[in-house]
PDB file of N, CA and C in Angstrom:
ATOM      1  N   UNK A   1     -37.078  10.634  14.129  1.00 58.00           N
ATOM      2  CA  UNK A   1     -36.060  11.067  13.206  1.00 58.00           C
ATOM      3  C   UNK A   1     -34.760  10.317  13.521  1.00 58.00           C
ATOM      4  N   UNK A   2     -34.126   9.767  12.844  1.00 69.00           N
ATOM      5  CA  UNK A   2     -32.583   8.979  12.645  1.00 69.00           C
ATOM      6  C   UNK A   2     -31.840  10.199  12.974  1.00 69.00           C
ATOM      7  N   UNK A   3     -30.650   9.501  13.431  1.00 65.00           N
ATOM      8  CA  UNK A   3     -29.371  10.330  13.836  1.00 65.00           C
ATOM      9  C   UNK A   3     -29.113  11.131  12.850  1.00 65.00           C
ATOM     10  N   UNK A   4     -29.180  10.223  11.381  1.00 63.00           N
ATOM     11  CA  UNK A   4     -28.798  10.822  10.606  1.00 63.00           C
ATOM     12  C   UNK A   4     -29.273  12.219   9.864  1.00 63.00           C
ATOM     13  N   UNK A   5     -30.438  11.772  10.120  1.00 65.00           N
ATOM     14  CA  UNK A   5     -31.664  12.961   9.580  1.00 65.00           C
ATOM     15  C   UNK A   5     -31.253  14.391  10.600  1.00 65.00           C
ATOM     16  N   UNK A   6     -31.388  13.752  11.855  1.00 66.00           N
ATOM     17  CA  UNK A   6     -30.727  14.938  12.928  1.00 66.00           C
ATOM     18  C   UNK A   6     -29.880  15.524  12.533  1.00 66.00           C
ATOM     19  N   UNK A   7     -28.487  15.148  11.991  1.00 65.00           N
ATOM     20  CA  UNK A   7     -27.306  15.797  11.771  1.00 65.00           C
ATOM     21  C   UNK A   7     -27.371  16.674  10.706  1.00 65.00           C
ATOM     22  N   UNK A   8     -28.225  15.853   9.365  1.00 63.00           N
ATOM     23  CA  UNK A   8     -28.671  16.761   8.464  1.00 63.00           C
ATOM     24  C   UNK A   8     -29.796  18.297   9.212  1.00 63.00           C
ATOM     25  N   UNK A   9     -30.528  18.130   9.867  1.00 70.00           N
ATOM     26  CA  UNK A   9     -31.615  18.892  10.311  1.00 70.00           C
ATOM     27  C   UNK A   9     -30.315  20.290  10.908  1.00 70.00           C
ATOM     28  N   UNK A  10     -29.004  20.015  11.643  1.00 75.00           N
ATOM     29  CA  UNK A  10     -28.830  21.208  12.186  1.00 75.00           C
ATOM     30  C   UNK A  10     -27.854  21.967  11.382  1.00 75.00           C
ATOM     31  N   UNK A  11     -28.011  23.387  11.212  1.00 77.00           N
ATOM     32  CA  UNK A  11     -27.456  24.307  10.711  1.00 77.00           C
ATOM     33  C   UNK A  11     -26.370  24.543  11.589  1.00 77.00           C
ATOM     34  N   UNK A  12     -25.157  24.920  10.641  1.00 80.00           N
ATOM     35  CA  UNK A  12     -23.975  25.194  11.194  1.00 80.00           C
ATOM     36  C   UNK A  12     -23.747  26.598  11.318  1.00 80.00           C
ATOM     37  N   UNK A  13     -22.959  26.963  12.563  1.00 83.00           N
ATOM     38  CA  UNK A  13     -22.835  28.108  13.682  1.00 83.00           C
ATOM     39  C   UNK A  13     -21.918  28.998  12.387  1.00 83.00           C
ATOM     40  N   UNK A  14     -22.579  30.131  12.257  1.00 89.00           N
ATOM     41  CA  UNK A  14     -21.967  31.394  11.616  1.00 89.00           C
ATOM     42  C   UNK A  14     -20.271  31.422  11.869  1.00 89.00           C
ATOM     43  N   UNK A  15     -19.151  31.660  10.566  1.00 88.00           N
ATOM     44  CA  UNK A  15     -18.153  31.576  10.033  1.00 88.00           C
ATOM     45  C   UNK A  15     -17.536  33.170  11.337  1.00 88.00           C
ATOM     46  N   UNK A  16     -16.729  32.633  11.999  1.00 93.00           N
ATOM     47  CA  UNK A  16     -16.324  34.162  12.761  1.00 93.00           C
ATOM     48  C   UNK A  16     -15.556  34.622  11.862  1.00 93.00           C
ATOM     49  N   UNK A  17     -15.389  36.031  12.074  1.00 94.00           N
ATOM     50  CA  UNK A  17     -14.526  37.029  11.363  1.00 94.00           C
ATOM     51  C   UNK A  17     -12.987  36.625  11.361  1.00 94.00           C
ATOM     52  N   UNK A  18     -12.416  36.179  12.071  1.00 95.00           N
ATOM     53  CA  UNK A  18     -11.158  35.312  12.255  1.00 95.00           C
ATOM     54  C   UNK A  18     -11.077  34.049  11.445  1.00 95.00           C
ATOM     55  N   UNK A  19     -12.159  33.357  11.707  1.00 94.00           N
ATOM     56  CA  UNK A  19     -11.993  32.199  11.292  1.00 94.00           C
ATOM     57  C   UNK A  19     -11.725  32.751   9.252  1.00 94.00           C
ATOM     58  N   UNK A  20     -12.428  33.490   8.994  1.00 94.00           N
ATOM     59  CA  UNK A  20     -13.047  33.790   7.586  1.00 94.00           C
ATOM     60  C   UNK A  20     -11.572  34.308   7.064  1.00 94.00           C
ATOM     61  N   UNK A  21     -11.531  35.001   7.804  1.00 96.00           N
ATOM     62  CA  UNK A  21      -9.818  35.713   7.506  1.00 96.00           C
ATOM     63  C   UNK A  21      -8.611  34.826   7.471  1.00 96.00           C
ATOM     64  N   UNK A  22      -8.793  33.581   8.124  1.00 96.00           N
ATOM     65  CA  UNK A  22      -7.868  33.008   7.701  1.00 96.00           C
ATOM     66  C   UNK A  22      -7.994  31.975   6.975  1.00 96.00           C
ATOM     67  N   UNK A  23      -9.101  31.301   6.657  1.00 95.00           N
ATOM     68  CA  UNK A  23      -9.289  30.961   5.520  1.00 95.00           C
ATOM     69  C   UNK A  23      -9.138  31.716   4.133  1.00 95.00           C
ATOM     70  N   UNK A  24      -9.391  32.961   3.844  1.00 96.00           N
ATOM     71  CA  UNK A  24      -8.983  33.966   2.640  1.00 96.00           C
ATOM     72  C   UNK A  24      -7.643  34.185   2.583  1.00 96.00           C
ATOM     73  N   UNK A  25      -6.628  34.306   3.844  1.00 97.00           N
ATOM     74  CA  UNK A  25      -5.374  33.811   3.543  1.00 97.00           C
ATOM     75  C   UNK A  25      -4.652  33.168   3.240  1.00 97.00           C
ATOM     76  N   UNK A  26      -5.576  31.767   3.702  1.00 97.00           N
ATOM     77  CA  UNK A  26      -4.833  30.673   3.209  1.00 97.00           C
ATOM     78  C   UNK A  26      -5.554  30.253   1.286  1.00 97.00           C
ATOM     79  N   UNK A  27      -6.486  30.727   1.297  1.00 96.00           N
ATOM     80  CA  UNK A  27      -7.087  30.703   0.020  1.00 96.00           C
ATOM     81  C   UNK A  27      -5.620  31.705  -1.165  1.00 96.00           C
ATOM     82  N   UNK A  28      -5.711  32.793  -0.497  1.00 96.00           N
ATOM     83  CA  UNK A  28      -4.714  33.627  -1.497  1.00 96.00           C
ATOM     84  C   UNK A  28      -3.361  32.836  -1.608  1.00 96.00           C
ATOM     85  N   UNK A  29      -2.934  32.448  -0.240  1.00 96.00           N
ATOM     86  CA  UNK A  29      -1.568  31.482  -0.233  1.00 96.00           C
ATOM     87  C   UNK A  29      -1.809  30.621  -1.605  1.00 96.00           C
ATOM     88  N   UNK A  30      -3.002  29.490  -1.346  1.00 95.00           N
ATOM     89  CA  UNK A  30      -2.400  28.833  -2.242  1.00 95.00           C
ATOM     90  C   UNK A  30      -2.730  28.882  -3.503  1.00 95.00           C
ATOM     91  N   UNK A  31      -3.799  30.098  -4.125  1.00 94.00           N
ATOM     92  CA  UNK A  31      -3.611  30.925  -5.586  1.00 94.00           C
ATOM     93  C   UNK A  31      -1.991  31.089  -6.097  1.00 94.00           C
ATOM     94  N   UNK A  32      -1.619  31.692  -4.985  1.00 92.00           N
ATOM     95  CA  UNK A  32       0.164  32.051  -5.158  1.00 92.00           C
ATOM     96  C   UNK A  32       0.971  30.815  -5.417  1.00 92.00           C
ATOM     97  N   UNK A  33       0.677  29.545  -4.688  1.00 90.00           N
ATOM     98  CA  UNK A  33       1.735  28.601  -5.116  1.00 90.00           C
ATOM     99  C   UNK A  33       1.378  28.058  -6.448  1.00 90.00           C
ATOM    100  N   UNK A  34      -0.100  27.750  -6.777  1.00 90.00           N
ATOM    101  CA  UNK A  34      -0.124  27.684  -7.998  1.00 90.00           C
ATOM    102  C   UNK A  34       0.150  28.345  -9.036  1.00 90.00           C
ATOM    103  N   UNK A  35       0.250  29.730  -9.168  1.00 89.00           N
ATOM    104  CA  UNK A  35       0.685  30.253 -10.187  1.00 89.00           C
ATOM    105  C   UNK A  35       1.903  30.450  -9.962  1.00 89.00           C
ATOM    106  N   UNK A  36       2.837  29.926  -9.215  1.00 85.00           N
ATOM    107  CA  UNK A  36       4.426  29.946  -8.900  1.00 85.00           C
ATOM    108  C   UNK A  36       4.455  28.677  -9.466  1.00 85.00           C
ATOM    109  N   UNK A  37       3.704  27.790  -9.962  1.00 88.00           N
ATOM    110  CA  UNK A  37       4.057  26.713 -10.831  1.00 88.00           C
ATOM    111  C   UNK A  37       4.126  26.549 -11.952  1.00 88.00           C
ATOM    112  N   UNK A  38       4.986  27.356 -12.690  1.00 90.00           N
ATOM    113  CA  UNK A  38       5.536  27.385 -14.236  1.00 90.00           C
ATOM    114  C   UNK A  38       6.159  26.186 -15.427  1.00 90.00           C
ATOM    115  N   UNK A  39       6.200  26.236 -16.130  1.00 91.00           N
ATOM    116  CA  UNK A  39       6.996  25.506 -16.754  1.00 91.00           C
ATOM    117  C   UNK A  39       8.612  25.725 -16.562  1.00 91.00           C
ATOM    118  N   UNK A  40       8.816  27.060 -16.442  1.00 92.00           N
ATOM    119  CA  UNK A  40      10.098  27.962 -16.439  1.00 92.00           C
ATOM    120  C   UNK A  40      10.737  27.552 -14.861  1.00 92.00           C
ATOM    121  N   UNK A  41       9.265  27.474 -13.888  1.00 90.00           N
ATOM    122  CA  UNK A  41       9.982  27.060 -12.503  1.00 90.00           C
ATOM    123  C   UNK A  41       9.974  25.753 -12.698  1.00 90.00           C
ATOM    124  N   UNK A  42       9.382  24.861 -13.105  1.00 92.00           N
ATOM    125  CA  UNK A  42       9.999  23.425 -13.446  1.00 92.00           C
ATOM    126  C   UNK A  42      11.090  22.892 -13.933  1.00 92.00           C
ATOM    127  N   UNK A  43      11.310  23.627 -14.752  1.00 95.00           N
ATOM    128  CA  UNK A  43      12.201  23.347 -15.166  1.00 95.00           C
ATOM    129  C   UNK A  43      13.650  23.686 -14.356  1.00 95.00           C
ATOM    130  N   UNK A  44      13.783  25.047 -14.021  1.00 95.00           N
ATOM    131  CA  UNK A  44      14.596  25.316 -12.738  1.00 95.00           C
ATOM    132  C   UNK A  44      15.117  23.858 -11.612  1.00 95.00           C
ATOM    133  N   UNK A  45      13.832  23.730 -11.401  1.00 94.00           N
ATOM    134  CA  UNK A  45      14.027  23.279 -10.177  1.00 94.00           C
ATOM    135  C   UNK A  45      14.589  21.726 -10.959  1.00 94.00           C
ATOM    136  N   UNK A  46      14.454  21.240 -11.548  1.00 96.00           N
ATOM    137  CA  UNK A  46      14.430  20.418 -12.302  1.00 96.00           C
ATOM    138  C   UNK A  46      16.174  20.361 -12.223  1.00 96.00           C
ATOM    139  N   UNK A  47      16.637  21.468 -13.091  1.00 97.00           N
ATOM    140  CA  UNK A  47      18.365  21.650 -13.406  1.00 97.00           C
ATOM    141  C   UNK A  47      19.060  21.363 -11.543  1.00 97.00           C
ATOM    142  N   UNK A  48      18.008  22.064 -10.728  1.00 97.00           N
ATOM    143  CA  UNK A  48      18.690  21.930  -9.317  1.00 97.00           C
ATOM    144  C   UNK A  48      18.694  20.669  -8.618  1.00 97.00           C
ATOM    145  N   UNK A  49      17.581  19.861  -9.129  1.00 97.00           N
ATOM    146  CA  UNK A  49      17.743  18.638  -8.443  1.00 97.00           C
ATOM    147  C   UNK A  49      18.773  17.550  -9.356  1.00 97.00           C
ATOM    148  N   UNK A  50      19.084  17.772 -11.150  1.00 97.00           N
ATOM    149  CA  UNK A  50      20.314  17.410 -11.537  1.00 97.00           C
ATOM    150  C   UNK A  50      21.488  17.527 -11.018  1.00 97.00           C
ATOM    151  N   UNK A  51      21.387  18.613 -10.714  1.00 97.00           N
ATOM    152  CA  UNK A  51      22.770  19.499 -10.453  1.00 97.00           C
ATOM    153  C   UNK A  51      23.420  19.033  -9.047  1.00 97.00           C
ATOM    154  N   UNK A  52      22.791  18.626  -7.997  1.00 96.00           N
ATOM    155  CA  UNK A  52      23.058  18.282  -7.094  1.00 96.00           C
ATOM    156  C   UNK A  52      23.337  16.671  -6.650  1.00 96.00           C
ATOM    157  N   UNK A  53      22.259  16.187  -7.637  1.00 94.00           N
ATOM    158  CA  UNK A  53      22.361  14.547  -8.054  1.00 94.00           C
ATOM    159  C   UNK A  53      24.060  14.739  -8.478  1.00 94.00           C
ATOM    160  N   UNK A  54      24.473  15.468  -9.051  1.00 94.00           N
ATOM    161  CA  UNK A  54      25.695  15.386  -9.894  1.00 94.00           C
ATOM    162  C   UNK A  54      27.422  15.805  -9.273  1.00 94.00           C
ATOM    163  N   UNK A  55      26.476  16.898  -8.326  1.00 94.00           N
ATOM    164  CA  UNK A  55      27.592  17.079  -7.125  1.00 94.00           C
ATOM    165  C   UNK A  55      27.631  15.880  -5.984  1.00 94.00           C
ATOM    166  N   UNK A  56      27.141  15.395  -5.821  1.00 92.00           N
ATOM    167  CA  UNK A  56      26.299  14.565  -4.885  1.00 92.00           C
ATOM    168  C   UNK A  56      27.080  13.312  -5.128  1.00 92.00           C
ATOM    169  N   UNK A  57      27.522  12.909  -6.466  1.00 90.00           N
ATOM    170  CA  UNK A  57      27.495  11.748  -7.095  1.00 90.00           C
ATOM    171  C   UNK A  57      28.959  10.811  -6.524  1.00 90.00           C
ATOM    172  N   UNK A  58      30.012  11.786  -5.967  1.00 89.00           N
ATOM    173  CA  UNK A  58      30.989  11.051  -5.477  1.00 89.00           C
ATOM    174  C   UNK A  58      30.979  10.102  -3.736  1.00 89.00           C
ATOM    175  N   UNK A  59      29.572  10.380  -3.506  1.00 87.00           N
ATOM    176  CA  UNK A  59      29.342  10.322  -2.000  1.00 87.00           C
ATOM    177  C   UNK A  59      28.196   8.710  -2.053  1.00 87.00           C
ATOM    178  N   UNK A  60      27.894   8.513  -3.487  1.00 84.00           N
ATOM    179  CA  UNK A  60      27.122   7.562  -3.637  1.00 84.00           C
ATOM    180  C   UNK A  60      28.041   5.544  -3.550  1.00 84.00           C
ATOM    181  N   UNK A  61      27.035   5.550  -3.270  1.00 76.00           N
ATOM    182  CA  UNK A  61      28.268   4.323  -3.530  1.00 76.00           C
ATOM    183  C   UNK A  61      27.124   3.246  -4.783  1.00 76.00           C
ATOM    184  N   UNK A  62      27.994   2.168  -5.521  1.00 75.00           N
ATOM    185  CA  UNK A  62      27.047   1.646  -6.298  1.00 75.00           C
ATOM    186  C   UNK A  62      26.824   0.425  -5.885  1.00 75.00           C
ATOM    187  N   UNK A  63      25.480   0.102  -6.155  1.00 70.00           N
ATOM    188  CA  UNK A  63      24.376  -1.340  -5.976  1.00 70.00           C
ATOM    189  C   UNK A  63      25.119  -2.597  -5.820  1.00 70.00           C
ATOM    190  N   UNK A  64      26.316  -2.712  -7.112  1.00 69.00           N
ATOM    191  CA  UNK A  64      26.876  -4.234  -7.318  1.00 69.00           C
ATOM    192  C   UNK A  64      28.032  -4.369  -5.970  1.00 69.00           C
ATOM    193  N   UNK A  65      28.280  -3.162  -5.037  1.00 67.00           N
ATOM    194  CA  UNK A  65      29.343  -3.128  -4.037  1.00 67.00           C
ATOM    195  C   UNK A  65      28.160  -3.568  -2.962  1.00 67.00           C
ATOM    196  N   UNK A  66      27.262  -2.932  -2.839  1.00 65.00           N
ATOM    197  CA  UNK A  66      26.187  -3.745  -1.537  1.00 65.00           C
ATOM    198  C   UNK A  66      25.785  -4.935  -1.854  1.00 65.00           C
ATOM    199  N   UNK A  67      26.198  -6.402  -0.663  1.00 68.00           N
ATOM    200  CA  UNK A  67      25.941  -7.106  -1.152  1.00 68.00           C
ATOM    201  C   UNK A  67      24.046  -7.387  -0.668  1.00 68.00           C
ATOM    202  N   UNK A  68      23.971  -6.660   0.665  1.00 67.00           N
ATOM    203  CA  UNK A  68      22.410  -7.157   1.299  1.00 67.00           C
ATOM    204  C   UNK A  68      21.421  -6.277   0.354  1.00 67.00           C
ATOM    205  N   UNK A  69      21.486  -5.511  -0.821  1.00 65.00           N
ATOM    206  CA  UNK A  69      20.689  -5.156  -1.729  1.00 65.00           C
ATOM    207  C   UNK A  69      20.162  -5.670  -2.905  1.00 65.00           C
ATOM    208  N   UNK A  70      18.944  -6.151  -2.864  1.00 64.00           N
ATOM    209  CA  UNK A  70      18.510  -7.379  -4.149  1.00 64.00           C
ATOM    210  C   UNK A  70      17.767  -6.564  -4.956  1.00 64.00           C
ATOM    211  N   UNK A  71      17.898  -6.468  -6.715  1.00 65.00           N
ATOM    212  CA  UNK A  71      16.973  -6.211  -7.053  1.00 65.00           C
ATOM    213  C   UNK A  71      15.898  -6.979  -7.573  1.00 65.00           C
ATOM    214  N   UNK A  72      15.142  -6.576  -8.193  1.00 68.00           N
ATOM    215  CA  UNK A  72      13.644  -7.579  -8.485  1.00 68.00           C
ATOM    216  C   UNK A  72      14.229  -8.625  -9.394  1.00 68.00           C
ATOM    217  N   UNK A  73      14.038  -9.679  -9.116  1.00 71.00           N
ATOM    218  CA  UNK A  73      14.995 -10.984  -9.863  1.00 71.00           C
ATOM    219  C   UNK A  73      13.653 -11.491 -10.860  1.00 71.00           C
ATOM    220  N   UNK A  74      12.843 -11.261 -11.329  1.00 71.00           N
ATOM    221  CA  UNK A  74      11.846 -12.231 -11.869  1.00 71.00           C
ATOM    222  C   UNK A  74      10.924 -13.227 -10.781  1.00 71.00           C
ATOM    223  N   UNK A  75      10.897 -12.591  -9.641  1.00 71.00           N
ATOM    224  CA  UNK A  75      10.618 -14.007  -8.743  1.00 71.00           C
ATOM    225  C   UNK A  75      11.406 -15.355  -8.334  1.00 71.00           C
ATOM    226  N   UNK A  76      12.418 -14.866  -9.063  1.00 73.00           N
ATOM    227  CA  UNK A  76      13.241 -16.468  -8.557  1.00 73.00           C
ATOM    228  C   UNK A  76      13.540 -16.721  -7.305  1.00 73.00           C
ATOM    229  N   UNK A  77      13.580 -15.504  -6.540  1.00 73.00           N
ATOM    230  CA  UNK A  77      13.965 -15.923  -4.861  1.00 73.00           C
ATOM    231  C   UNK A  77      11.523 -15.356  -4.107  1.00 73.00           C
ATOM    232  N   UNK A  78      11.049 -15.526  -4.063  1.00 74.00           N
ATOM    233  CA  UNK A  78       9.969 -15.208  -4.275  1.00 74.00           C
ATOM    234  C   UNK A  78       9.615 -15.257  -2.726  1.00 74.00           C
ATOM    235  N   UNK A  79       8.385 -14.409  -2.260  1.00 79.00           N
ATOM    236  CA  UNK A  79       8.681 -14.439  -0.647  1.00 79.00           C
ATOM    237  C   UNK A  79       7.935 -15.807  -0.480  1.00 79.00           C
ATOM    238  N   UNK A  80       8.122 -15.931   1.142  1.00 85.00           N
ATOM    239  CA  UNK A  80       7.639 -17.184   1.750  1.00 85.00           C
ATOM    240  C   UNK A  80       5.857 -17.217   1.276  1.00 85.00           C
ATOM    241  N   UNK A  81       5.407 -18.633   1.105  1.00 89.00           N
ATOM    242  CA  UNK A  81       3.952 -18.423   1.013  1.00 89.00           C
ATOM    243  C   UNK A  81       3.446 -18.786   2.250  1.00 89.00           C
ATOM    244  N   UNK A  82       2.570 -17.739   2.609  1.00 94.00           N
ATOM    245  CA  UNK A  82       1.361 -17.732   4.409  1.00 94.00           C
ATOM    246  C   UNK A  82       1.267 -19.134   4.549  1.00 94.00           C
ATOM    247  N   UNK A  83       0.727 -18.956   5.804  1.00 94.00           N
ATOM    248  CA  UNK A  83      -0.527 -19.920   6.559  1.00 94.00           C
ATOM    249  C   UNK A  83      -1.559 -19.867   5.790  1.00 94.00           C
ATOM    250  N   UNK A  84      -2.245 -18.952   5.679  1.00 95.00           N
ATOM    251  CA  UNK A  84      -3.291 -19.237   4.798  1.00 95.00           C
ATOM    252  C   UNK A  84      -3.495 -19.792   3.644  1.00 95.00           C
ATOM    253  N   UNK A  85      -2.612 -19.202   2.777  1.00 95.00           N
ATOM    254  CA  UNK A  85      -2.189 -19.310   1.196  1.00 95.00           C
ATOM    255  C   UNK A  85      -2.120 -20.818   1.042  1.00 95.00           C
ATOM    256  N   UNK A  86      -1.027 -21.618   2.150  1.00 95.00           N
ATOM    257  CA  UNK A  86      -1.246 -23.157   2.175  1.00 95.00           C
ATOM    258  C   UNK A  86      -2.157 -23.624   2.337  1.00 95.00           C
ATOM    259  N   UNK A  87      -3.078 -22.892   3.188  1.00 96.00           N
ATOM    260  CA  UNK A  87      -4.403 -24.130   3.869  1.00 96.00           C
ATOM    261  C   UNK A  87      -5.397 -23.930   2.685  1.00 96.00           C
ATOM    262  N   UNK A  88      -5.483 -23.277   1.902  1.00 96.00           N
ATOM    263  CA  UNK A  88      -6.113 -22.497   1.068  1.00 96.00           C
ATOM    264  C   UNK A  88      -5.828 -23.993   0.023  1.00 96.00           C
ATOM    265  N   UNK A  89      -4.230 -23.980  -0.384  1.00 96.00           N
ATOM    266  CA  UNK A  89      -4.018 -25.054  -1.350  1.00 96.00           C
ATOM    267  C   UNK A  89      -4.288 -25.903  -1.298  1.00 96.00           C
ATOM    268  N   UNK A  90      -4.282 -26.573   0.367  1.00 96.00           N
ATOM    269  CA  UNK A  90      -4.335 -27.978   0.674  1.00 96.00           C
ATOM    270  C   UNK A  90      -6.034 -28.261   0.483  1.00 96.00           C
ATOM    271  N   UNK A  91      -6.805 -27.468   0.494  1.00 97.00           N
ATOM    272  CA  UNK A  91      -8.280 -27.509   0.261  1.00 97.00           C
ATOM    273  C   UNK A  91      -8.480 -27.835  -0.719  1.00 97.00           C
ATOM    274  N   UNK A  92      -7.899 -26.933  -1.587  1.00 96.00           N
ATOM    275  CA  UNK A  92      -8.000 -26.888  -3.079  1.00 96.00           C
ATOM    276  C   UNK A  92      -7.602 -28.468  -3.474  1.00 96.00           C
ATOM    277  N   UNK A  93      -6.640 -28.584  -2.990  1.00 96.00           N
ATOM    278  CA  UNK A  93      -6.235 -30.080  -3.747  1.00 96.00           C
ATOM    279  C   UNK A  93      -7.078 -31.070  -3.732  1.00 96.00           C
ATOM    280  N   UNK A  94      -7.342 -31.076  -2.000  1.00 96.00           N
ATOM    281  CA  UNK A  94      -8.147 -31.970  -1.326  1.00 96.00           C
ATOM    282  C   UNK A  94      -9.322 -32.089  -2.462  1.00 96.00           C
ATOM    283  N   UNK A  95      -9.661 -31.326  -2.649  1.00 95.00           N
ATOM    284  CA  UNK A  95     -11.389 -31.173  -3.656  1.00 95.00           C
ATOM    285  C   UNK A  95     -10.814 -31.390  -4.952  1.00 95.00           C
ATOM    286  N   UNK A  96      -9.803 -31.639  -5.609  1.00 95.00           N
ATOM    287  CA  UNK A  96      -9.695 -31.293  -6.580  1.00 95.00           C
ATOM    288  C   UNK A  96      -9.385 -33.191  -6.688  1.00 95.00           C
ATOM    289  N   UNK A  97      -9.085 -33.771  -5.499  1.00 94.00           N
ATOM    290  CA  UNK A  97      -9.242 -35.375  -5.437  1.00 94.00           C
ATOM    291  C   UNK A  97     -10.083 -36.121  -5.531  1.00 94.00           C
ATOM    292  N   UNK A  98     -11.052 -35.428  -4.278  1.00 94.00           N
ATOM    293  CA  UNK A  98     -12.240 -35.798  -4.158  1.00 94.00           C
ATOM    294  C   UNK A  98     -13.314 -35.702  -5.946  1.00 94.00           C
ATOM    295  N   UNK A  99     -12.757 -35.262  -6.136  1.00 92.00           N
ATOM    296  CA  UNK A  99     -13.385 -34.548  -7.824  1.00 92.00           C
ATOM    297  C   UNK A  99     -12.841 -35.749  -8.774  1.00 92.00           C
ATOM    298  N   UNK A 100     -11.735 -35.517  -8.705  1.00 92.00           N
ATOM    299  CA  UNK A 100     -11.326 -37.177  -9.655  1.00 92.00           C
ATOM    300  C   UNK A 100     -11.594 -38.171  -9.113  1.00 92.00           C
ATOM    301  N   UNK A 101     -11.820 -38.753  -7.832  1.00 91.00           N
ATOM    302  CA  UNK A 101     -12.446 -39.897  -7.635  1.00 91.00           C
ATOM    303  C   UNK A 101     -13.254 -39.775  -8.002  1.00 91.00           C
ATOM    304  N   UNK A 102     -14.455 -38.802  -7.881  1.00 90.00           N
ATOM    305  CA  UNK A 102     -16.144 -39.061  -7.935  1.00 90.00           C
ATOM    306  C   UNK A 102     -16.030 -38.890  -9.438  1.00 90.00           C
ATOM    307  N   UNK A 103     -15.140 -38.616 -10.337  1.00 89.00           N
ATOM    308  CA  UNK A 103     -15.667 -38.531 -11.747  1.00 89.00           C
ATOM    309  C   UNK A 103     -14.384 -40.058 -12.134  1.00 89.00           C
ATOM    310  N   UNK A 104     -14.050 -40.663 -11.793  1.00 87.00           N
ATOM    311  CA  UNK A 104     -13.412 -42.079 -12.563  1.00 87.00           C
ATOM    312  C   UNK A 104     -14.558 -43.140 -11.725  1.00 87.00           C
ATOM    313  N   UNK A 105     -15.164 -42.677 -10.462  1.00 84.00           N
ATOM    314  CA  UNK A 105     -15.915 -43.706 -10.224  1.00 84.00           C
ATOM    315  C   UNK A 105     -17.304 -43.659 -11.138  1.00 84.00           C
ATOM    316  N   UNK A 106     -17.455 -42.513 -11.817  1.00 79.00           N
ATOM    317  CA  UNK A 106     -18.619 -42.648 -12.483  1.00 79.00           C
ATOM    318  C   UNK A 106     -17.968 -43.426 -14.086  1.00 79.00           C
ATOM    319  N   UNK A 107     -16.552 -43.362 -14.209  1.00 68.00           N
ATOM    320  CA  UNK A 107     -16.395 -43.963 -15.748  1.00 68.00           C
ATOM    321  C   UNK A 107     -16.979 -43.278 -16.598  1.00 68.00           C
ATOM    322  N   UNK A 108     -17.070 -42.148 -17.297  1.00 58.00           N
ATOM    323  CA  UNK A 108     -17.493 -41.421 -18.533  1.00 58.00           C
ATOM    324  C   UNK A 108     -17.283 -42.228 -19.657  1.00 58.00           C
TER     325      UNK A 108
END
């Protein structure tokens, strides 16, 4: 029999009375947070995380005052390309020479 078959073959050790109990607590817990998830509490919480964005707002400072903060430019500053990524190209080329020689030496 495979390990695996073994692991399937053994039955697992009876649920203790503790253990069971707190799993049904934590089962009821999180019945409760889900139905504490309303539209009505969304929305709440929603106005509170405005509301504080808004108190909040004199402590912010803005983007165009930082100068070491870039945003996504189109790629124009684009990161460095690997080690690999080059050796990768230089292959590519390499074959892609070897390919036009062997097809002008045949003359089509």
């Amino acid at each position: 029999m495979t390990a695996a078959g073994k692991r399937a073959a053994r039955v697992a050790a009876q649920e203790s009375v503790k253990t069971r109990r707190v799993r049904e607590k934590l089962i009821k817990q999180w019945e409760s947070e889900r139905l504490s998830f309303t539209s009505q509490a969304l929305k709440e919480t929603t106005d509170k995380i405005h509301k504080w964005i808004a108190d909040h707002a004199q402590h912010r400072i803005p983007i165009k005052e930082k100068s070491n903060i870039r945003l996504f430019n189109q790629n124009k500053d684009p990161a460095a390309v690997s080690k690999k990524v080059k050796s990768l190209a230089k292959q590519l080329e390499e074959n892609m020479n070897q390919l036009r020689k062997a097809l002008d030496a045949k003359d089509f």
